[in-house]
């Protein structure tokens, strides 16, 4: 009887051999379809907004014109600055303070003396005006941007539009050294493939020459929508995005909002705030068996010791954030009234955010990576526009709604993404964790040097990574 059952069981096993793979393919196909359809559905609602003074005017359309703009200065403006610098009240530092207490006041004396007696704002205004500036009104406020096109495009090469977004306490000026590398790569030894860009650098509303929002709750989502409208107004249907600091958050939101408009997203900072028991266990295991949780050796080197690099260092560098996320106008009053206070507050970030070891230097290492002319030009953009308070408010508007900046993490980013991980960045996010949000990472680079202000500090390294990333996207 057992022998008689053998042919029948063999027949059933043959059927199973066919049915099981077919069923698996069917289920797999349905799952794939569901995932793909889910990708199309999960986007951030674009919405709309009004940030002008008073109520929105319903009659008439908004002026959509693109207006040329030129930065100007006057003798009166410079005289007022010099008067305030002359009244600087010096407080001696404690012995051996270096930058452990903040900006070293002995070195600050040198910066103020240079600013008062050698810094030429007229000359720096000419430098700022070397690229074309524009204003356009979007959602009731004037948006400032520079738009730089290549002076020469070799035959057969397409020009890719690239929107680059700054953060705090930076400005559009951070990109002045990287722009020529992207618009004329061949001239700077970056002639890789056929990638040439035209670069658009807007000022975040409330920063520099972009008008500050007059209404509450202007956050990164509103900024993302406005920048999409800007690119559309310039005639672009698809474009690349690049950002660090707040620029990373804004461009990520842009990719989550209108993925069909974003050809690729390149970041030099990633916000990942997901906290869970599993993440905690991974963090503990990673110190001993990094390969088990998907960390590379370089991830482990940058990530551990965990408490030092992810808790103590972050707490030390983030005091400003708590102030700006709660009551920015109080501290902002003093900064807006004192150019010396403003310079100390801003330039201290360009010290330790560039290299954590600069904390131990009496001059904060500032002139090892930047010139005083470059640093003070960025400070002057805040000073002459009285924009420090409105720039600080951006923290309150974002953090009051989303305390750990995780509200949009459940909306995945499916556009091709490139990440440049600089070793001196405030926090390091391994690729395996970045994939929680950025589902289509096609380029992840461990940069050999550099910190938070990548375009300002290491323009050639960043330009190379952007070009190589776009090359990969174009070949997909």
Coordinates of N, CA, C and O in Angstrom, one line a residue, residues 94-171:
X94 N 39.0 84.1 30.8 CA 39.7 83.4 31.9 C 40.9 82.8 31.3 O 41.0 82.5 30.1
X95 N 42.0 82.6 32.0 CA 43.2 82.1 31.5 C 43.0 80.7 31.0 O 42.4 79.8 31.6
X96 N 43.6 80.4 29.8 CA 43.5 79.1 29.2 C 42.1 78.7 28.7 O 41.9 77.6 28.4
X97 N 41.3 79.7 28.4 CA 39.9 79.5 28.0 C 39.8 78.9 26.6 O 39.0 78.1 26.3
X98 N 40.8 79.4 25.7 CA 40.7 79.0 24.3 C 39.2 79.3 23.8 O 38.7 80.4 24.0
X99 N 38.5 78.3 23.2 CA 37.1 78.5 22.8 C 36.2 77.6 23.6 O 35.0 77.4 23.2
X100 N 36.7 77.2 24.8 CA 35.8 76.3 25.6 C 34.7 77.1 26.2 O 33.6 76.5 26.6
X101 N 34.8 78.4 26.4 CA 33.7 79.2 26.9 C 32.9 79.9 25.9 O 32.1 80.8 26.1
X102 N 33.2 79.6 24.6 CA 32.6 80.4 23.5 C 33.7 81.1 22.8 O 34.9 80.8 22.9
X103 N 33.3 82.2 22.1 CA 34.3 83.0 21.4 C 35.3 83.7 22.3 O 34.9 84.4 23.2
X104 N 36.6 83.4 22.1 CA 37.6 83.9 23.0 C 37.7 85.4 22.7 O 37.9 85.9 21.6
X105 N 37.5 86.2 23.8 CA 37.5 87.7 23.7 C 38.8 88.3 23.3 O 38.8 89.4 22.8
X106 N 39.9 87.7 23.7 CA 41.2 88.3 23.2 C 41.3 88.2 21.7 O 41.7 89.2 21.0
X107 N 40.9 87.1 21.1 CA 40.9 87.0 19.7 C 39.8 87.9 19.0 O 40.0 88.4 18.0
X108 N 38.7 88.0 19.8 CA 37.7 88.9 19.3 C 38.2 90.3 19.1 O 37.8 91.0 18.1
X109 N 39.1 90.8 20.0 CA 39.7 92.1 19.8 C 40.4 92.2 18.4 O 40.3 93.2 17.8
X110 N 41.1 91.2 18.1 CA 41.8 91.2 16.8 C 40.8 91.2 15.6 O 41.0 92.0 14.6
X111 N 39.7 90.5 15.7 CA 38.7 90.4 14.7 C 38.0 91.8 14.5 O 37.9 92.3 13.4
X112 N 37.7 92.4 15.7 CA 37.1 93.7 15.6 C 38.0 94.8 15.1 O 37.6 95.6 14.3
X113 N 39.3 94.7 15.4 CA 40.3 95.7 14.9 C 40.4 95.5 13.4 O 40.4 96.5 12.6
X114 N 40.4 94.3 12.9 CA 40.5 94.1 11.5 C 39.2 94.6 10.8 O 39.3 95.3 9.7
X115 N 38.1 94.3 11.4 CA 36.8 94.7 10.8 C 36.7 96.3 10.7 O 36.3 96.8 9.7
X116 N 37.2 96.9 11.8 CA 37.1 98.4 11.8 C 38.1 99.1 10.9 O 37.8 100.1 10.3
X117 N 39.3 98.5 10.8 CA 40.4 99.3 10.1 C 40.8 98.7 8.8 O 41.5 99.4 8.0
X118 N 40.5 97.4 8.5 CA 41.0 96.9 7.2 C 40.0 96.3 6.3 O 40.1 96.3 5.1
X119 N 38.9 95.8 6.9 CA 37.8 95.2 6.1 C 37.2 96.2 5.2 O 36.8 97.3 5.7
X120 N 37.1 95.9 3.9 CA 36.5 96.9 3.0 C 35.2 96.4 2.5 O 35.1 95.5 1.6
X121 N 34.1 96.9 3.1 CA 32.7 96.4 2.7 C 32.4 96.8 1.3 O 31.7 96.0 0.6
X122 N 32.8 98.0 0.9 CA 32.6 98.4 -0.5 C 33.1 97.3 -1.5 O 32.5 96.9 -2.5
X123 N 34.3 96.9 -1.2 CA 35.0 95.9 -2.1 C 34.2 94.5 -2.0 O 34.0 93.9 -3.1
X124 N 33.8 94.2 -0.8 CA 33.1 92.9 -0.7 C 31.7 92.9 -1.4 O 31.2 91.9 -1.8
X125 N 31.1 94.1 -1.4 CA 29.8 94.3 -2.1 C 30.0 94.0 -3.6 O 29.2 93.4 -4.3
X126 N 31.1 94.5 -4.1 CA 31.5 94.2 -5.5 C 31.6 92.7 -5.7 O 31.2 92.1 -6.8
X127 N 32.3 92.0 -4.8 CA 32.4 90.5 -4.9 C 31.1 89.9 -4.9 O 30.8 89.0 -5.7
X128 N 30.2 90.3 -4.0 CA 28.8 89.7 -3.9 C 28.1 89.9 -5.2 O 27.3 89.1 -5.6
X129 N 28.3 91.1 -5.8 CA 27.5 91.4 -7.1 C 28.1 90.8 -8.3 O 27.6 91.1 -9.4
X130 N 29.2 90.0 -8.2 CA 29.7 89.4 -9.4 C 28.8 88.4 -10.0 O 28.9 88.1 -11.2
X131 N 27.9 87.9 -9.2 CA 26.9 86.9 -9.8 C 25.5 87.7 -9.9 O 25.3 88.6 -9.0
X132 N 24.7 87.3 -10.8 CA 23.4 88.0 -11.0 C 22.4 87.7 -9.8 O 22.2 86.6 -9.5
X133 N 21.9 88.8 -9.2 CA 20.9 88.7 -8.1 C 19.5 89.0 -8.6 O 19.4 89.9 -9.5
X134 N 18.5 88.4 -8.0 CA 17.2 88.7 -8.4 C 16.2 88.7 -7.2 O 16.6 88.1 -6.1
X135 N 15.1 89.3 -7.3 CA 14.0 89.2 -6.4 C 12.7 88.8 -7.1 O 12.5 89.1 -8.3
X136 N 11.9 88.0 -6.5 CA 10.6 87.7 -7.0 C 9.6 87.5 -5.8 O 10.1 87.1 -4.7
X137 N 8.4 87.8 -6.0 CA 7.4 87.8 -4.9 C 6.7 86.4 -4.9 O 6.0 86.1 -5.9
X138 N 6.7 85.7 -3.8 CA 6.0 84.4 -3.7 C 5.3 84.3 -2.4 O 6.0 84.5 -1.4
X139 N 4.1 84.1 -2.4 CA 3.2 83.9 -1.2 C 3.4 85.2 -0.3 O 3.4 85.1 0.9
X140 N 3.5 86.3 -1.0 CA 3.4 87.6 -0.2 C 4.7 88.2 0.2 O 4.7 89.3 0.8
X141 N 5.8 87.5 0.0 CA 7.1 88.0 0.4 C 8.1 87.9 -0.7 O 8.0 87.1 -1.6
X142 N 9.1 88.9 -0.7 CA 10.1 88.9 -1.7 C 11.2 87.9 -1.4 O 11.8 87.9 -0.3
X143 N 11.4 87.0 -2.4 CA 12.5 86.0 -2.3 C 13.7 86.4 -3.1 O 13.6 86.8 -4.3
X144 N 14.8 86.4 -2.5 CA 16.1 86.7 -3.1 C 16.8 85.5 -3.6 O 16.8 84.4 -2.9
X145 N 17.4 85.5 -4.7 CA 18.3 84.4 -5.2 C 19.3 84.9 -6.2 O 19.2 86.0 -6.8
X146 N 20.4 84.1 -6.3 CA 21.3 84.3 -7.4 C 21.1 83.2 -8.4 O 20.8 82.1 -8.0
X147 N 21.3 83.5 -9.6 CA 21.1 82.5 -10.7 C 22.3 82.6 -11.7 O 22.5 83.6 -12.3
X148 N 23.2 81.6 -11.6 CA 24.5 81.7 -12.4 C 24.4 80.6 -13.5 O 24.3 79.4 -13.2
X149 N 24.6 81.0 -14.7 CA 24.6 80.1 -15.8 C 26.1 80.0 -16.3 O 26.9 80.9 -16.2
X150 N 26.4 78.9 -16.9 CA 27.8 78.7 -17.5 C 28.0 79.7 -18.6 O 27.1 80.0 -19.4
X151 N 29.2 80.3 -18.6 CA 29.5 81.3 -19.7 C 29.7 80.6 -21.0 O 29.6 81.2 -22.1
X152 N 30.1 79.3 -21.0 CA 30.3 78.5 -22.2 C 29.9 77.1 -22.0 O 30.2 76.5 -21.0
X153 N 29.1 76.6 -22.9 CA 28.6 75.2 -22.9 C 29.1 74.5 -24.1 O 28.8 74.8 -25.2
X154 N 30.0 73.5 -23.9 CA 30.6 72.7 -25.0 C 29.4 72.1 -25.8 O 28.4 71.7 -25.3
X155 N 29.6 71.9 -27.1 CA 28.6 71.3 -28.0 C 28.2 69.9 -27.5 O 29.0 69.1 -27.2
X156 N 26.9 69.7 -27.5 CA 26.4 68.4 -27.1 C 26.2 68.2 -25.6 O 25.7 67.2 -25.2
X157 N 26.5 69.2 -24.8 CA 26.4 69.0 -23.4 C 25.1 69.7 -22.9 O 24.8 70.9 -23.2
X158 N 24.3 69.0 -22.1 CA 23.1 69.6 -21.5 C 23.5 70.3 -20.2 O 24.4 69.9 -19.5
X159 N 22.8 71.3 -19.9 CA 23.0 72.1 -18.7 C 21.9 71.7 -17.7 O 20.7 71.7 -17.9
X160 N 22.4 71.2 -16.5 CA 21.5 70.7 -15.5 C 21.2 71.8 -14.5 O 22.2 72.4 -13.9
X161 N 19.9 72.1 -14.2 CA 19.6 73.1 -13.1 C 19.9 72.5 -11.7 O 19.4 71.4 -11.5
X162 N 20.5 73.2 -10.9 CA 20.9 72.8 -9.5 C 20.5 73.9 -8.5 O 21.0 75.0 -8.6
X163 N 19.6 73.5 -7.6 CA 19.2 74.5 -6.6 C 20.0 74.1 -5.3 O 19.9 73.0 -4.8
X164 N 20.7 75.1 -4.8 CA 21.6 74.8 -3.6 C 21.0 75.7 -2.5 O 20.9 76.9 -2.6
X165 N 20.8 75.1 -1.3 CA 20.1 75.8 -0.2 C 21.1 75.8 1.0 O 21.5 74.7 1.5
X166 N 21.3 77.0 1.6 CA 22.1 77.2 2.7 C 21.4 76.8 4.0 O 20.3 76.4 4.0
X167 N 22.1 77.1 5.2 CA 21.4 76.9 6.5 C 21.8 78.1 7.4 O 22.1 79.2 6.9
X168 N 21.7 77.8 8.7 CA 22.1 78.8 9.7 C 23.4 78.5 10.4 O 23.6 77.3 10.7
X169 N 24.3 79.4 10.6 CA 24.3 80.8 10.4 C 25.0 81.2 9.1 O 25.8 82.1 9.0
X170 N 24.7 80.5 8.0 CA 25.3 80.7 6.7 C 24.4 81.6 5.9 O 23.5 82.3 6.3
X171 N 24.7 81.6 4.6 CA 24.0 82.5 3.6 C 24.3 82.0 2.2 O 25.1 81.0 2.0

